[in-house]
Amino acid sequence: MGDELKIALLQIAPCDTLQENLEKGRAACRKAKAQGADIALFPEMWSNGYRLYDRPVGDWKAEAIPADGAFVQAFGRLAQELEMAIGITLLEKHPGAPRNTLVLFDRRGRRCLTYAKVHTCDFDVERHLTPGEAFTVAELDTACGPVRVGAMICYDREFPESARILMLQGAELILVPNACPMEINRLAQLRARAYENMVAVATCNYPDTVPDCNGGSSVFDGVAYLPGQAGSRDTCLLQAGGAEGVYTASLDLTMLRRYRETEMQGDAYRRPQLYTPLTDTQQRPPFCRPHPRR
């Protein structure tokens, strides 16, 4: 075995207030550290528990908080204290309308990545959010050395381009905060994003006590073949059940990196000169919808 990066998925239910979520979130991070985690990841929009549905838009917009405010900074200090990276999620106060955001702190408490959800769910209430404008990758300082980390949030996983762009920027690990039922097809999407890009994909969902969620947090390492092993292997390192808890998986970085150097997926045999229709902004039937962002 090579360098083992231990990833903790904080599959926990939110409370009623920002302060309660702060306290419960800190306790979950401490539990993750006690389990030996190098990275702890929250589910989507932890600051208010993704409580957007069946509420007036103005009410939940008022719950938006700054990405550099006290709530987020508290997790930066905790990351430094625990010497553990923390991916904290929030409804971010932003000019015009809030954003659905992840802030990743490294084990020194340094902010290394801020990502706003690019593919907002414009078929529903998220059309009132400001979408992010870029997929970015950061070098995360870990006890295993530097690791190239990117992020998608929930619905981003529906678009193969999300993970592909992160892979092209060198991502080895993609963090995916989530807030929806993780049924067979969505799990298949995550498995596919890992396989086709030769990246690890770690997804943290809310437990089954949260409406319209069912747990199922997962880690796929993307390594489908091993030398000397007949056939393909299961890339799933972890799939949690529905219960609330802190679930951990160990990612073998040495194995992943060797695989990326030799296998056929990722960027090895792409023909990007043929992919120009991907950047065509015209929307055609039967896919026309009332809230396009183009």
Short mmCIF file of C-alpha atoms in Angstrom, two decimals:
data_model
loop_
_atom_site.label_atom_id
_atom_site.label_comp_id
_atom_site.label_asym_id
_atom_site.label_seq_id
_atom_site.Cartn_x
_atom_site.Cartn_y
_atom_site.Cartn_z
CA MET A 1 0.00 0.00 0.00
CA GLY A 2 1.12 3.56 -0.63
CA ASP A 3 0.27 6.89 0.92
CA GLU A 4 -3.18 6.65 2.50
CA LEU A 5 -5.28 9.82 2.50
CA LYS A 6 -8.16 9.36 4.94
CA ILE A 7 -11.37 11.14 3.93
CA ALA A 8 -14.22 11.70 6.42
CA LEU A 9 -17.75 12.31 5.17
CA LEU A 10 -19.83 14.14 7.78
CA GLN A 11 -23.24 12.62 7.05
CA ILE A 12 -25.03 14.59 9.77
CA ALA A 13 -28.43 16.25 10.10
CA PRO A 14 -28.63 20.05 10.46
CA CYS A 15 -30.06 21.93 13.42
CA ASP A 16 -32.42 24.92 13.52
CA THR A 17 -29.91 27.76 13.86
CA LEU A 18 -26.56 28.84 12.47
CA GLN A 19 -24.98 28.64 15.92
CA GLU A 20 -26.25 25.11 16.47
CA ASN A 21 -24.89 24.08 13.08
CA LEU A 22 -21.55 25.62 14.01
CA GLU A 23 -21.39 23.66 17.25
CA LYS A 24 -22.58 20.38 15.74
CA GLY A 25 -20.24 20.81 12.79
CA ARG A 26 -17.24 21.37 15.03
CA ALA A 27 -18.11 18.28 17.07
CA ALA A 28 -18.33 16.20 13.87
CA CYS A 29 -14.93 17.47 12.75
CA ARG A 30 -13.42 16.46 16.08
CA LYS A 31 -14.91 13.00 15.66
CA ALA A 32 -13.42 12.81 12.17
CA LYS A 33 -10.00 13.73 13.52
CA ALA A 34 -10.32 11.07 16.21
CA GLN A 35 -10.89 8.57 13.38
CA GLY A 36 -7.64 9.67 11.78
CA ALA A 37 -9.09 11.81 8.98
CA ASP A 38 -6.93 14.05 6.80
CA ILE A 39 -9.98 15.75 5.22
CA ALA A 40 -13.50 16.27 6.59
CA LEU A 41 -16.30 17.16 4.16
CA PHE A 42 -19.75 18.57 4.99
CA PRO A 43 -22.97 18.00 3.04
CA GLU A 44 -24.30 20.77 0.81
CA MET A 45 -25.05 24.20 2.31
CA TRP A 46 -24.40 23.17 5.92
CA SER A 47 -24.81 26.71 7.28
CA ASN A 48 -28.60 26.51 6.92
CA GLY A 49 -29.06 22.79 6.22
CA TYR A 50 -30.12 23.41 2.62
CA ARG A 51 -33.52 24.54 3.90
CA LEU A 52 -34.70 26.25 0.71
CA TYR A 53 -37.86 24.36 -0.17
CA ASP A 54 -41.38 25.21 1.03
CA ARG A 55 -40.17 28.56 2.38
CA PRO A 56 -40.49 32.10 1.06
CA VAL A 57 -37.41 33.01 -0.97
CA GLY A 58 -36.82 36.13 1.09
CA ASP A 59 -36.67 34.09 4.31
CA TRP A 60 -33.87 31.79 3.22
CA LYS A 61 -32.02 34.52 1.35
CA ALA A 62 -31.81 36.36 4.67
CA GLU A 63 -29.85 33.39 6.05
CA ALA A 64 -26.95 33.93 3.63
CA ILE A 65 -23.62 34.56 5.35
CA PRO A 66 -20.26 35.91 4.10
CA ALA A 67 -17.65 33.44 2.92
CA ASP A 68 -15.13 35.27 5.10
CA GLY A 69 -17.47 35.70 8.10
CA ALA A 70 -17.34 34.29 11.61
CA PHE A 71 -19.02 30.96 10.79
CA VAL A 72 -16.56 30.04 8.05
CA GLN A 73 -13.54 31.45 9.88
CA ALA A 74 -14.37 29.23 12.87
CA PHE A 75 -13.78 26.17 10.70
CA GLY A 76 -10.52 27.63 9.44
CA ARG A 77 -9.30 27.93 13.02
CA LEU A 78 -10.52 24.41 13.74
CA ALA A 79 -8.66 23.04 10.72
CA GLN A 80 -5.46 24.57 12.08
CA GLU A 81 -6.14 23.28 15.59
CA LEU A 82 -6.87 19.72 14.42
CA GLU A 83 -4.26 19.74 11.63
CA MET A 84 -6.98 18.44 9.32
CA ALA A 85 -8.40 19.90 6.10
CA ILE A 86 -12.07 20.91 6.34
CA GLY A 87 -14.50 21.48 3.49
CA ILE A 88 -17.26 23.67 4.97
CA THR A 89 -20.36 24.54 2.94
CA LEU A 90 -22.67 27.53 3.16
CA LEU A 91 -25.35 29.71 1.64
CA GLU A 92 -23.00 32.54 0.76
CA LYS A 93 -24.01 36.20 0.83
CA HIS A 94 -23.22 37.56 -2.62
CA PRO A 95 -24.12 40.70 -4.62
CA GLY A 96 -27.51 40.24 -6.28
CA ALA A 97 -28.35 36.80 -4.90
CA PRO A 98 -26.67 34.22 -2.65
CA ARG A 99 -24.39 31.46 -3.86
CA ASN A 100 -24.16 27.77 -2.93
CA THR A 101 -20.53 27.56 -1.82
CA LEU A 102 -17.76 25.31 -0.51
CA VAL A 103 -14.72 26.70 1.28
CA LEU A 104 -11.80 24.31 1.75
CA PHE A 105 -9.23 24.94 4.46
CA ASP A 106 -5.98 22.99 4.57
CA ARG A 107 -4.50 21.50 7.74
CA ARG A 108 -2.72 24.77 8.48
CA GLY A 109 -6.03 26.62 8.48
CA ARG A 110 -5.29 28.30 5.16
CA ARG A 111 -8.13 28.86 2.73
CA CYS A 112 -7.03 27.05 -0.42
CA LEU A 113 -10.26 26.77 -2.43
CA THR A 114 -13.56 28.63 -2.66
CA TYR A 115 -16.02 27.09 -5.09
CA ALA A 116 -19.56 28.24 -5.92
CA LYS A 117 -21.95 25.73 -7.52
CA VAL A 118 -21.86 26.27 -11.28
CA HIS A 119 -24.91 24.22 -12.27
CA THR A 120 -27.61 25.61 -10.02
CA CYS A 121 -30.90 23.69 -10.16
CA ASP A 122 -32.69 26.30 -12.27
CA PHE A 123 -35.71 24.02 -12.74
CA ASP A 124 -36.57 24.75 -9.10
CA VAL A 125 -35.85 27.11 -6.24
CA GLU A 126 -32.10 27.36 -6.94
CA ARG A 127 -32.87 29.60 -9.92
CA HIS A 128 -32.88 32.35 -7.26
CA LEU A 129 -29.15 31.74 -6.60
CA THR A 130 -26.14 33.23 -8.34
CA PRO A 131 -24.27 30.42 -10.14
CA GLY A 132 -20.51 30.09 -9.92
CA GLU A 133 -18.42 30.97 -12.94
CA ALA A 134 -15.50 28.53 -12.87
CA PHE A 135 -14.22 25.12 -11.87
CA THR A 136 -10.90 25.43 -10.07
CA VAL A 137 -8.31 23.08 -8.63
CA ALA A 138 -6.08 23.77 -5.64
CA GLU A 139 -3.01 22.06 -4.24
CA LEU A 140 -3.94 20.85 -0.76
CA ASP A 141 -1.17 20.40 1.80
CA THR A 142 -1.68 17.05 3.56
CA ALA A 143 0.36 14.65 5.70
CA CYS A 144 0.69 12.58 2.49
CA GLY A 145 2.16 15.57 0.66
CA PRO A 146 0.42 17.86 -1.84
CA VAL A 147 -2.84 16.60 -3.37
CA ARG A 148 -4.63 18.30 -6.27
CA VAL A 149 -8.25 18.86 -5.18
CA GLY A 150 -11.31 20.23 -7.01
CA ALA A 151 -15.01 20.41 -6.18
CA MET A 152 -18.45 19.89 -7.62
CA ILE A 153 -21.69 20.46 -5.70
CA CYS A 154 -24.64 18.06 -6.08
CA TYR A 155 -26.26 18.81 -9.49
CA ASP A 156 -22.83 19.58 -10.99
CA ARG A 157 -22.29 15.81 -11.11
CA GLU A 158 -25.07 15.55 -13.75
CA PHE A 159 -22.75 17.18 -16.29
CA PRO A 160 -19.71 15.16 -17.41
CA GLU A 161 -17.98 18.42 -18.29
CA SER A 162 -17.69 19.36 -14.60
CA ALA A 163 -15.38 16.51 -13.63
CA ARG A 164 -13.66 16.56 -17.02
CA ILE A 165 -12.58 20.19 -16.61
CA LEU A 166 -11.29 19.44 -13.12
CA MET A 167 -9.35 16.44 -14.44
CA LEU A 168 -7.81 18.57 -17.20
CA GLN A 169 -6.62 20.98 -14.50
CA GLY A 170 -4.90 18.13 -12.70
CA ALA A 171 -7.45 17.15 -10.05
CA GLU A 172 -6.71 13.88 -8.27
CA LEU A 173 -9.62 14.16 -5.84
CA ILE A 174 -13.03 15.80 -6.36
CA LEU A 175 -15.08 16.74 -3.28
CA VAL A 176 -18.86 16.68 -3.78
CA PRO A 177 -21.17 18.12 -1.09
CA ASN A 178 -24.70 16.84 -1.72
CA ALA A 179 -28.35 17.25 -0.63
CA CYS A 180 -30.63 14.84 -2.52
CA PRO A 181 -31.54 11.14 -2.65
CA MET A 182 -28.48 9.12 -3.66
CA GLU A 183 -30.30 6.49 -5.71
CA ILE A 184 -28.79 4.02 -8.17
CA ASN A 185 -28.48 6.40 -11.12
CA ARG A 186 -26.85 9.22 -9.17
CA LEU A 187 -24.39 6.76 -7.64
CA ALA A 188 -23.70 5.52 -11.16
CA GLN A 189 -22.92 9.09 -12.24
CA LEU A 190 -20.35 9.45 -9.48
CA ARG A 191 -18.82 6.08 -10.34
CA ALA A 192 -18.66 7.14 -13.99
CA ARG A 193 -17.08 10.53 -13.26
CA ALA A 194 -14.35 8.75 -11.27
CA TYR A 195 -13.79 6.02 -13.87
CA GLU A 196 -13.73 8.16 -17.01
CA ASN A 197 -11.37 10.75 -15.50
CA MET A 198 -9.19 8.50 -13.32
CA VAL A 199 -9.90 10.64 -10.26
CA ALA A 200 -11.21 9.93 -6.78
CA VAL A 201 -14.70 11.31 -6.07
CA ALA A 202 -15.86 11.78 -2.47
CA THR A 203 -19.53 12.72 -1.90
CA CYS A 204 -21.13 13.74 1.39
CA ASN A 205 -24.93 13.68 1.69
CA TYR A 206 -27.41 14.33 4.51
CA PRO A 207 -28.76 11.28 6.40
CA ASP A 208 -32.20 9.78 5.84
CA THR A 209 -33.73 11.78 8.69
CA VAL A 210 -33.47 14.89 6.48
CA PRO A 211 -36.34 15.38 3.99
CA ASP A 212 -35.53 14.28 0.42
CA CYS A 213 -32.17 12.82 1.48
CA ASN A 214 -31.14 9.25 2.23
CA GLY A 215 -27.48 9.19 3.19
CA GLY A 216 -25.46 7.01 0.83
CA SER A 217 -22.32 9.16 1.10
CA SER A 218 -19.61 7.54 -1.01
CA VAL A 219 -16.00 7.46 -2.13
CA PHE A 220 -14.92 6.08 -5.52
CA ASP A 221 -11.19 5.89 -6.21
CA GLY A 222 -11.46 5.61 -10.01
CA VAL A 223 -8.92 2.75 -10.23
CA ALA A 224 -10.66 0.16 -12.40
CA TYR A 225 -7.71 -2.11 -13.24
CA LEU A 226 -4.67 -3.38 -11.38
CA PRO A 227 -1.57 -5.05 -12.85
CA GLY A 228 -1.86 -8.80 -12.69
CA GLN A 229 -5.54 -8.75 -11.79
CA ALA A 230 -7.99 -10.26 -14.26
CA GLY A 231 -10.94 -8.05 -15.14
CA SER A 232 -11.93 -4.81 -13.49
CA ARG A 233 -12.19 -4.05 -9.79
CA ASP A 234 -14.92 -2.25 -7.85
CA THR A 235 -13.84 1.39 -7.54
CA CYS A 236 -16.17 1.98 -4.57
CA LEU A 237 -14.21 2.42 -1.33
CA LEU A 238 -17.23 3.44 0.73
CA GLN A 239 -20.98 3.67 0.44
CA ALA A 240 -22.66 4.65 3.69
CA GLY A 241 -26.14 3.60 4.69
CA GLY A 242 -28.84 6.08 5.62
CA ALA A 243 -27.94 6.66 9.26
CA GLU A 244 -26.32 9.78 10.63
CA GLY A 245 -22.61 9.40 11.28
CA VAL A 246 -19.03 10.20 10.35
CA TYR A 247 -17.89 7.77 7.65
CA THR A 248 -14.26 7.41 6.61
CA ALA A 249 -12.42 5.86 3.69
CA SER A 250 -8.70 5.57 2.91
CA LEU A 251 -7.57 6.62 -0.57
CA ASP A 252 -4.35 5.01 -1.80
CA LEU A 253 -2.69 7.94 -3.54
CA THR A 254 0.30 5.92 -4.77
CA MET A 255 -1.98 3.39 -6.47
CA LEU A 256 -4.11 6.16 -8.01
CA ARG A 257 -1.10 8.05 -9.34
CA ARG A 258 0.50 4.96 -10.88
CA TYR A 259 -2.82 4.13 -12.52
CA ARG A 260 -3.14 7.64 -13.95
CA GLU A 261 0.33 7.33 -15.51
CA THR A 262 -0.47 4.19 -17.49
CA GLU A 263 -4.19 3.66 -18.16
CA MET A 264 -6.32 4.80 -21.08
CA GLN A 265 -8.98 7.09 -19.57
CA GLY A 266 -8.60 10.75 -18.59
CA ASP A 267 -6.74 12.82 -21.18
CA ALA A 268 -4.70 10.00 -22.74
CA TYR A 269 -6.59 9.54 -26.02
CA ARG A 270 -9.02 12.45 -26.25
CA ARG A 271 -9.59 14.28 -29.57
CA PRO A 272 -10.58 17.78 -28.38
CA GLN A 273 -10.46 19.24 -31.89
CA LEU A 274 -13.73 17.37 -32.54
CA TYR A 275 -15.52 18.64 -29.45
CA THR A 276 -16.36 22.21 -30.53
CA PRO A 277 -20.17 21.57 -30.37
CA LEU A 278 -19.73 21.39 -26.58
CA THR A 279 -19.20 25.16 -26.50
CA ASP A 280 -22.15 26.00 -28.75
CA THR A 281 -24.52 28.10 -26.64
CA GLN A 282 -27.64 27.56 -28.75
CA GLN A 283 -30.34 25.57 -26.96
CA ARG A 284 -32.29 23.17 -29.18
CA PRO A 285 -35.49 21.15 -28.80
CA PRO A 286 -36.34 19.00 -26.95
CA PHE A 287 -34.07 20.55 -24.29
CA CYS A 288 -35.43 24.11 -24.19
CA ARG A 289 -36.40 25.15 -20.66
CA PRO A 290 -37.80 28.39 -19.15
CA HIS A 291 -34.77 29.38 -17.01
CA PRO A 292 -31.59 28.96 -19.10
CA ARG A 293 -28.38 30.63 -17.90
CA ARG A 294 -26.84 30.97 -21.37
#
